[in-house]
Amino acid sequence: MITWDKSLDSLFINGKWISADSGRTESVINPATLEKLTDVSWAGRTETEHAIQSASLAFPEWSRKTARERSKILYKTHELLLERVERLSTILTMEQGKPLAEAKGEIRSAANFFLWYAEEANRLYGEWIPSSIPGKRLLVKPEPIGVIAAITPWNFPSSMIARKLAPALAAGCTVILKPAPETPLSAIELVSILTEAGVPDGVVNLVTGDAEEIGSAFMESRDVRLITFTGSTEVGKLLMKGSANTVKKLSLELGGHAPILVFEDANLERAASQTLASKFRNSGQTCICANRVYVHENVKERFANLLHEKISLLKAGNGLEKGIDLGPLINRQSLDKVQSHLKDAIQKGANVLNGGAPLQTGLRGYFYSPTLLTQATKDMKVMREETFGPLLPLQSFTEEADVIHKANDTDYGLAAYLFTDNLSRATRVSEALEYGIVGVNDVFPAVPEAPFGGVKQSGIGKEGGSQGIHEYVNLKYISTVIDE
Ligand code: ADP
């Protein structure tokens, strides 16, 4: 077991761990037990401005390093993350609640983002354009965008940071990271590892504290050239508005409302296992998890029965214990939201097959039973708004065109999934879905080597893949007249 015996100096600015100027701290709570883990420093505008200054000063030297030099540090980070997987996953589970096996998976995923961008750092190619005018040479040179600010959520407290920092550092940018207040400890660990791997002073800075003050300092700064954010669509919009005055680039991974389409020609057993895995991973607190399932009329009963059986076997509890499938929700508001979506669905005619209430586990945390609803209709909140909890509504359909329309009838466009064993249908439907990511018989499409990101109000930009590093790059065009 890991313990902390004093408040942590959790601000990391210009290579030093320090406390807030005001001396203010805030508690970090284990959401499974509601016990306090430790206190962390609580920064505001002044410390953030200081961190931005430190990142600006470090930028010229870091950006001039060769790609190989930066890549070596990222390889080392990958190695250290894997070496420390036990410690890091335990801390992650303690502050976030997810089962330890999921936390280990997350640390490995974070490590793999560093590996991928250690490799991509060396492949950030430019272009030579054939000129239409004699005596001219036209070059396109990728250059790091400058100082970037990263704002990350609590649901994946390690991998969401890795997805941003790895490509930013590979490209030659310097960073100020603001993690979610619920989960600062994973961020502190990751930043310590980056330092140990050789990241120079000032290149990565960390501020834990007041979201609005830190956010405004980022938005108003002329030095911060990009804000990369993962979180709610609501805060994403605030960041867009607030960044207009300084014309900053934004990279936004926002909310989603993923549909799963189960056709009658699907392997139902696989569709049910994967739907379960998608919905109840992290207790439904992921932006790409299944929010609503459309199942063909002819197989709806068999599919619901399969889900019902599988859900009955899920075990909730403290994620540090063996055999736990579901941890707690992050806080009381999350539990209240699940309850209100459920109440609304029942009032509008939904049928509860499993669950439907907070769960008694003997722990003080906010546990909710995995809940399966049938007879869902589009006017229910659960079918339109992100529940971010373990509520799974099923609605039946008969026509392919109709279910595509239903799936697309939303302002969100992050991930969508379909289950079918018919190749033509898989191709047709995946092309018709208005989403940034489509999983065909696959609910875990997020990997470091592929571009992750939404359309419509789910966001702007890509994380991962060879495309992910381009978020952090400006293309400079150099036109030269030469004497031939
Ligand atoms: P959630 O409701 O799931 O916590 P948020 O979008 O509120 O999602 O939070 C995601 C991240 O954005 C967190 O790090 C949070 O502290 C931060 N955040 C919240 N409000 C603001 C804001 N006004 N400005 C900048 N960052 C914010």
Short mmCIF file of C-alpha atoms in Angstrom, two decimals, residues 127 129 131-141 476-482:
data_model
loop_
_atom_site.label_atom_id
_atom_site.label_comp_id
_atom_site.label_asym_id
_atom_site.label_seq_id
_atom_site.Cartn_x
_atom_site.Cartn_y
_atom_site.Cartn_z
CA GLU A 127 8.25 18.90 -48.27
CA ILE A 129 7.61 21.58 -53.87
CA SER A 131 8.32 25.38 -58.55
CA SER A 132 6.40 26.75 -61.56
CA ILE A 133 8.81 29.71 -61.69
CA PRO A 134 12.43 29.13 -62.77
CA GLY A 135 15.09 29.92 -60.16
CA LYS A 136 12.88 29.37 -57.14
CA ARG A 137 13.11 26.74 -54.41
CA LEU A 138 9.96 26.10 -52.39
CA LEU A 139 10.32 24.32 -49.08
CA VAL A 140 7.85 23.43 -46.34
CA LYS A 141 9.45 23.03 -42.93
CA LYS A 476 6.67 27.22 -42.40
CA TYR A 477 6.83 27.83 -46.14
CA ILE A 478 10.20 29.11 -47.35
CA SER A 479 10.41 30.47 -50.89
CA THR A 480 13.96 31.23 -52.12
CA VAL A 481 15.14 32.88 -55.32
CA ILE A 482 18.54 31.53 -56.25
#
